[in-house]
mmCIF file of C-alpha atoms in Angstrom:
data_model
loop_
_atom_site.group_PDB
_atom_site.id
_atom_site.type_symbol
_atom_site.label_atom_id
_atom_site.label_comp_id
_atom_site.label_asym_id
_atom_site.label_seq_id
_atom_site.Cartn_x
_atom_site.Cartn_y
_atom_site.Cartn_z
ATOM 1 C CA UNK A 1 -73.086 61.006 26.875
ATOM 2 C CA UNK A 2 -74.144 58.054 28.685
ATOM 3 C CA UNK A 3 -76.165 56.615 24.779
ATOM 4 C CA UNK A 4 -74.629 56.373 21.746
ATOM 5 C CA UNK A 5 -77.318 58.012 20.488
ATOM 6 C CA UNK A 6 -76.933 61.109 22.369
ATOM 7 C CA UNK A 7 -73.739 61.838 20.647
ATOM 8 C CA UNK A 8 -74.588 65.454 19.509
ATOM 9 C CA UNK A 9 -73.611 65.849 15.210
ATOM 10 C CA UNK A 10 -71.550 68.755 15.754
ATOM 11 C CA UNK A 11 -69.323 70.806 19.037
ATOM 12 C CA UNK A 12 -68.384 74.264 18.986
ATOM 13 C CA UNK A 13 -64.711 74.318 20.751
ATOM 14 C CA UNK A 14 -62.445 76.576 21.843
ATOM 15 C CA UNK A 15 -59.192 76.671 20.039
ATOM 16 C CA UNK A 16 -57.285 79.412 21.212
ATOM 17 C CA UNK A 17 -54.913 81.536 19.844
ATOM 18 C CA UNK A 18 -52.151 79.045 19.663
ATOM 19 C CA UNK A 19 -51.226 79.582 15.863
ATOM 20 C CA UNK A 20 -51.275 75.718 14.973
ATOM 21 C CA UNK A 21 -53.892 73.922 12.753
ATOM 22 C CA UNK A 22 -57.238 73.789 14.001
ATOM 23 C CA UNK A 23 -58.735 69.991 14.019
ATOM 24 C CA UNK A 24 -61.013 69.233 11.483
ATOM 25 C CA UNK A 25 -63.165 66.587 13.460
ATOM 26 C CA UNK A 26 -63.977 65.567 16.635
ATOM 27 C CA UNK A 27 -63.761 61.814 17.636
ATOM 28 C CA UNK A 28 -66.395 60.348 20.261
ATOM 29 C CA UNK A 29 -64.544 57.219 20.761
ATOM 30 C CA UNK A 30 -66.580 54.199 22.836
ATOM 31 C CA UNK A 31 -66.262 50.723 23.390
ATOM 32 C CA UNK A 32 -69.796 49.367 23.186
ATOM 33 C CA UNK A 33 -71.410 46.739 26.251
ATOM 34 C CA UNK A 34 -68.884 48.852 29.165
ATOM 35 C CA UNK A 35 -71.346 49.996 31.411
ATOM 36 C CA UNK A 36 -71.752 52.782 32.155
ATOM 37 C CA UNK A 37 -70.947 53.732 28.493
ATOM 38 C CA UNK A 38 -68.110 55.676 28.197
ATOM 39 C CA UNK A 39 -67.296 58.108 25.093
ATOM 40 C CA UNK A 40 -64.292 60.070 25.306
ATOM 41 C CA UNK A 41 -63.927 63.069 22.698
ATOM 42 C CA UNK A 42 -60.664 63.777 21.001
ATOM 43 C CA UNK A 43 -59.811 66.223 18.709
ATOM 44 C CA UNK A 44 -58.300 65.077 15.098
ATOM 45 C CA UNK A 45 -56.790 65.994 11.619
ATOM 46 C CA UNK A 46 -59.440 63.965 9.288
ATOM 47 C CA UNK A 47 -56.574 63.640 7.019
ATOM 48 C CA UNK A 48 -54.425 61.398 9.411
ATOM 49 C CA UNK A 49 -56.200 59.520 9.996
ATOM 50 C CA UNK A 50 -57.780 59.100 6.399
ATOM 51 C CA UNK A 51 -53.928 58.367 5.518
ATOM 52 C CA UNK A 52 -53.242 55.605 8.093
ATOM 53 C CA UNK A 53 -56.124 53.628 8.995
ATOM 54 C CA UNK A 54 -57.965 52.133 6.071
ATOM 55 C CA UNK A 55 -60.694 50.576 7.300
ATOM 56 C CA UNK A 56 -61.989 53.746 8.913
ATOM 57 C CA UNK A 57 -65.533 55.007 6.872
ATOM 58 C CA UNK A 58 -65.152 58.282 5.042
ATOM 59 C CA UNK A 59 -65.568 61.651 7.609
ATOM 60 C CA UNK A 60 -67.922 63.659 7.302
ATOM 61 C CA UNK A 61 -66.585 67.127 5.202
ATOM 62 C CA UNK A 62 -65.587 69.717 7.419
ATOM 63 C CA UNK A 63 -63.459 72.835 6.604
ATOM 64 C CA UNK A 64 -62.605 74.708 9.556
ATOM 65 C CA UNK A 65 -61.307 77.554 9.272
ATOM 66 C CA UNK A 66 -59.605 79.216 12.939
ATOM 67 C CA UNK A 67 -62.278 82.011 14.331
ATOM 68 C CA UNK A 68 -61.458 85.488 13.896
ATOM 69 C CA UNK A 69 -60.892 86.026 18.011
ATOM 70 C CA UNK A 70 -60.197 83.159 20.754
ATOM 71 C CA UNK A 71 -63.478 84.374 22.111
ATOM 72 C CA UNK A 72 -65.354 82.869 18.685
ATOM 73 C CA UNK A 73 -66.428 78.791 18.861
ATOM 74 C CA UNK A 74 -64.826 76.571 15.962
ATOM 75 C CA UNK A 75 -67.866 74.331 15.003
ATOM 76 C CA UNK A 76 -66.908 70.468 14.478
ATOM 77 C CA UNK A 77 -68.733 67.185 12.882
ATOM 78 C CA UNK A 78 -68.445 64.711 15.820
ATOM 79 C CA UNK A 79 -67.605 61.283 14.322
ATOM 80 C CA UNK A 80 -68.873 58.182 16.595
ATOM 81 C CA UNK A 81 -65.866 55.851 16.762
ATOM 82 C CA UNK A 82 -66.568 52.089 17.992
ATOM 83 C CA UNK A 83 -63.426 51.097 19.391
ATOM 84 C CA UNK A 84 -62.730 47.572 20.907
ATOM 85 C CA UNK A 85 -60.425 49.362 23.798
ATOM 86 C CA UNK A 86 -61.132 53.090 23.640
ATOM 87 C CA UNK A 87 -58.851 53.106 26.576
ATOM 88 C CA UNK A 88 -55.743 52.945 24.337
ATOM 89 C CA UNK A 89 -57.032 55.586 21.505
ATOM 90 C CA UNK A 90 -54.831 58.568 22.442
ATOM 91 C CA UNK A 91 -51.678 55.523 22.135
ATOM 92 C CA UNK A 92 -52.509 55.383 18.925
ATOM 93 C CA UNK A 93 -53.483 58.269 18.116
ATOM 94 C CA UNK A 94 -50.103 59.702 19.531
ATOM 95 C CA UNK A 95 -48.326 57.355 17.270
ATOM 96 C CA UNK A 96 -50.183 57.966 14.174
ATOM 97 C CA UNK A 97 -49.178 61.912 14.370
ATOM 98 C CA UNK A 98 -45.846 61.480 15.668
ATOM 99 C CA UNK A 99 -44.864 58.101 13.920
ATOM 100 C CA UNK A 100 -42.616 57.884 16.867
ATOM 101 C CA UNK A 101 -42.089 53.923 18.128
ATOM 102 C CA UNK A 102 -39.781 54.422 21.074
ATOM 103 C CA UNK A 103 -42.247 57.066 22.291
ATOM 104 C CA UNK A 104 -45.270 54.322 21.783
ATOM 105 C CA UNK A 105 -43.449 51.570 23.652
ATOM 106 C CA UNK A 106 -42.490 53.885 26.859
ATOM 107 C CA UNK A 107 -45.983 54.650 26.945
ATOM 108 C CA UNK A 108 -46.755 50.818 26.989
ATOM 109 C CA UNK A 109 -44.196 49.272 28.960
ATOM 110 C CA UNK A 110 -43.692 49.706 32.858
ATOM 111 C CA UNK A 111 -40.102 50.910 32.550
ATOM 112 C CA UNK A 112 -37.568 52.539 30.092
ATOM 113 C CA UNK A 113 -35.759 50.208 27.985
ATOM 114 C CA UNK A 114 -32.363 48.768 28.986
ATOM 115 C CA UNK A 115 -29.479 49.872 27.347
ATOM 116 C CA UNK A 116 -27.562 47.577 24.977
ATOM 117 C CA UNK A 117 -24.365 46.220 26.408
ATOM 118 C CA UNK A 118 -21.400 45.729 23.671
ATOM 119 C CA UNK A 119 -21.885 43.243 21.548
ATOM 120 C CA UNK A 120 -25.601 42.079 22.836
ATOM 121 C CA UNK A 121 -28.211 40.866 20.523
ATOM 122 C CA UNK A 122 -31.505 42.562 20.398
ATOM 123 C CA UNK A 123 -33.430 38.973 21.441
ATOM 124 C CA UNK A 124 -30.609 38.818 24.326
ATOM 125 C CA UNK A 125 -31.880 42.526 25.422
ATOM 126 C CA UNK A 126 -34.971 41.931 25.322
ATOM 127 C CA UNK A 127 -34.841 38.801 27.453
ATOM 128 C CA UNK A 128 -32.928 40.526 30.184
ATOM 129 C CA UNK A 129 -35.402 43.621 29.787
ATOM 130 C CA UNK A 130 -38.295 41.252 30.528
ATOM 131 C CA UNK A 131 -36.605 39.343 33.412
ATOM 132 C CA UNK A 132 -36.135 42.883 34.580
ATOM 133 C CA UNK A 133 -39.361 43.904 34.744
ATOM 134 C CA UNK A 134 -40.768 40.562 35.772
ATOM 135 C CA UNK A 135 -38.593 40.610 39.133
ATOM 136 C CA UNK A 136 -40.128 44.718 39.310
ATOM 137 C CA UNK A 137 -43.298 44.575 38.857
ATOM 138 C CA UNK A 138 -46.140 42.178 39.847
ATOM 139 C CA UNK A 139 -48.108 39.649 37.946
ATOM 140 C CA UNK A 140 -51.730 41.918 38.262
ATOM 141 C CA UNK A 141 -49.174 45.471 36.984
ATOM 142 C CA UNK A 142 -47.296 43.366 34.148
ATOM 143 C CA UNK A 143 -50.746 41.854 33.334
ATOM 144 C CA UNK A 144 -52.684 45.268 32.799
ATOM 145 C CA UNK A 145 -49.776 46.383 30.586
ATOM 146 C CA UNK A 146 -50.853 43.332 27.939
ATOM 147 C CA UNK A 147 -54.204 44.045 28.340
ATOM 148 C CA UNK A 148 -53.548 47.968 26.756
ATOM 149 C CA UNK A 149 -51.171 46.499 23.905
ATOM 150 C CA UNK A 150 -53.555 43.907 23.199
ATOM 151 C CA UNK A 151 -56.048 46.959 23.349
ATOM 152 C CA UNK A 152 -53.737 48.420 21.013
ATOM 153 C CA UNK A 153 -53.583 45.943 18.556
ATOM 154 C CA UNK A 154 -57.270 45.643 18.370
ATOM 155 C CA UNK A 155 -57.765 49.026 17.593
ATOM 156 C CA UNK A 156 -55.452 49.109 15.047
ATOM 157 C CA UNK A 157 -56.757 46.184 13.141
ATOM 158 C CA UNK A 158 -60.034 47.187 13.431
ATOM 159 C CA UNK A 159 -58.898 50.650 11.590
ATOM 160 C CA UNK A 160 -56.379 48.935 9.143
ATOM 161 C CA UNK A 161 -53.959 50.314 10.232
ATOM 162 C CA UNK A 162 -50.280 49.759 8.602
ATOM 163 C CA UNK A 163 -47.604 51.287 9.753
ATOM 164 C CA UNK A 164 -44.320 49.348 10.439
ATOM 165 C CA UNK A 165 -43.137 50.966 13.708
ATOM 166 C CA UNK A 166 -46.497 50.698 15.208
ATOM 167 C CA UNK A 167 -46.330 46.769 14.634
ATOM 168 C CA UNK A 168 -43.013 46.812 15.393
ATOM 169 C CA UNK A 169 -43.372 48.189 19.018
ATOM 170 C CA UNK A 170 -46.415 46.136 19.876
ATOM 171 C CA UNK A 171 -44.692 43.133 18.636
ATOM 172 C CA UNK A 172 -41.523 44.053 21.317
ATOM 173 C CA UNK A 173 -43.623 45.207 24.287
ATOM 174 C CA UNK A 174 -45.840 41.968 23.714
ATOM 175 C CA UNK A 175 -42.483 39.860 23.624
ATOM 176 C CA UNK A 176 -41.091 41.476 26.580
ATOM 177 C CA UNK A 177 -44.367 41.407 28.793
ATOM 178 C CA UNK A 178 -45.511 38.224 27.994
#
């Protein structure tokens, strides 16, 4: 949808017959004033992200329950979710089911991490890492990655979000990048 408003309250989806737990909601994430509006749906567990982000507003109830044949729609409540860089949802969304850093901060950064030498500090790696990447990559690509942590780190105070690793790894990438 191209208006807010037009968000439709609920989708029938297709879930297949994959075996794994149906989502309970469907996300229309947006970043208000882009134009042309964008809203990007994404399929989620109401539950986690009820456990990790506390500032988000209560879901609607929904209790799916998987269709009796593949062929059968699974009916969800969309929730509208004002994001200030929908861009970087599915980052944290990713992290928030996985809880995986390291996957988080390949994701962010423009090349794997360096490998620790013997005896080398973690500030000492990540000062070589980021003259590594600053003699790689140009100003404009190095530049767009700090635009999606600071994305990033919008999103997740604007959800309350509290998980260690996730500040960790946008605390490292920043470092690094900046």
């Amino acid at each position: 949808p191209t208006n807010i408003n037009a968000i439709p309250s609920t989708l029938d989806v297709s879930v297949g017959d994959n075996g794994h737990d149906a989502p309970t909601h469907m996300l229309a994430v947006y970043t208000p004033g882009t134009q042309p509006l964008s809203v990007k749906l994404y399929p989620v567990h109401g539950a986690i992200l009820a456990a990790h982000c506390a500032s988000i507003a209560p879901f609607p109830a929904s209790h799916p329950s998987l269709p009796a044949t593949p062929d059968e729609p699974l009916t969800l409540p969309v929730v509208p979710l004002n994001l200030p860089h929908a861009e970087s949802y599915p980052l944290l969304s990713a992290f928030l089911y996985t809880r995986r850093a390291d996957s988080l901060m390949a994701s962010l950064m423009p090349s794997p991490p360096l490998a620790a030498t013997a005896g080398e500090a973690g500030d000492i790696l990540l000062r070589r890492y980021a003259r590594v990447i600053a003699a790689t990559f140009t100003s404009r690509a190095i530049y767009q990655r700090l635009q999606t942590v600071y994305g990033l780190w919008a999103n997740a105070c604007r959800l309350g979000v509290f998980e260690h690793g996730l500040w960790m790894a946008i605390d490292q990438c920043w470092e690094v990048l900046l």
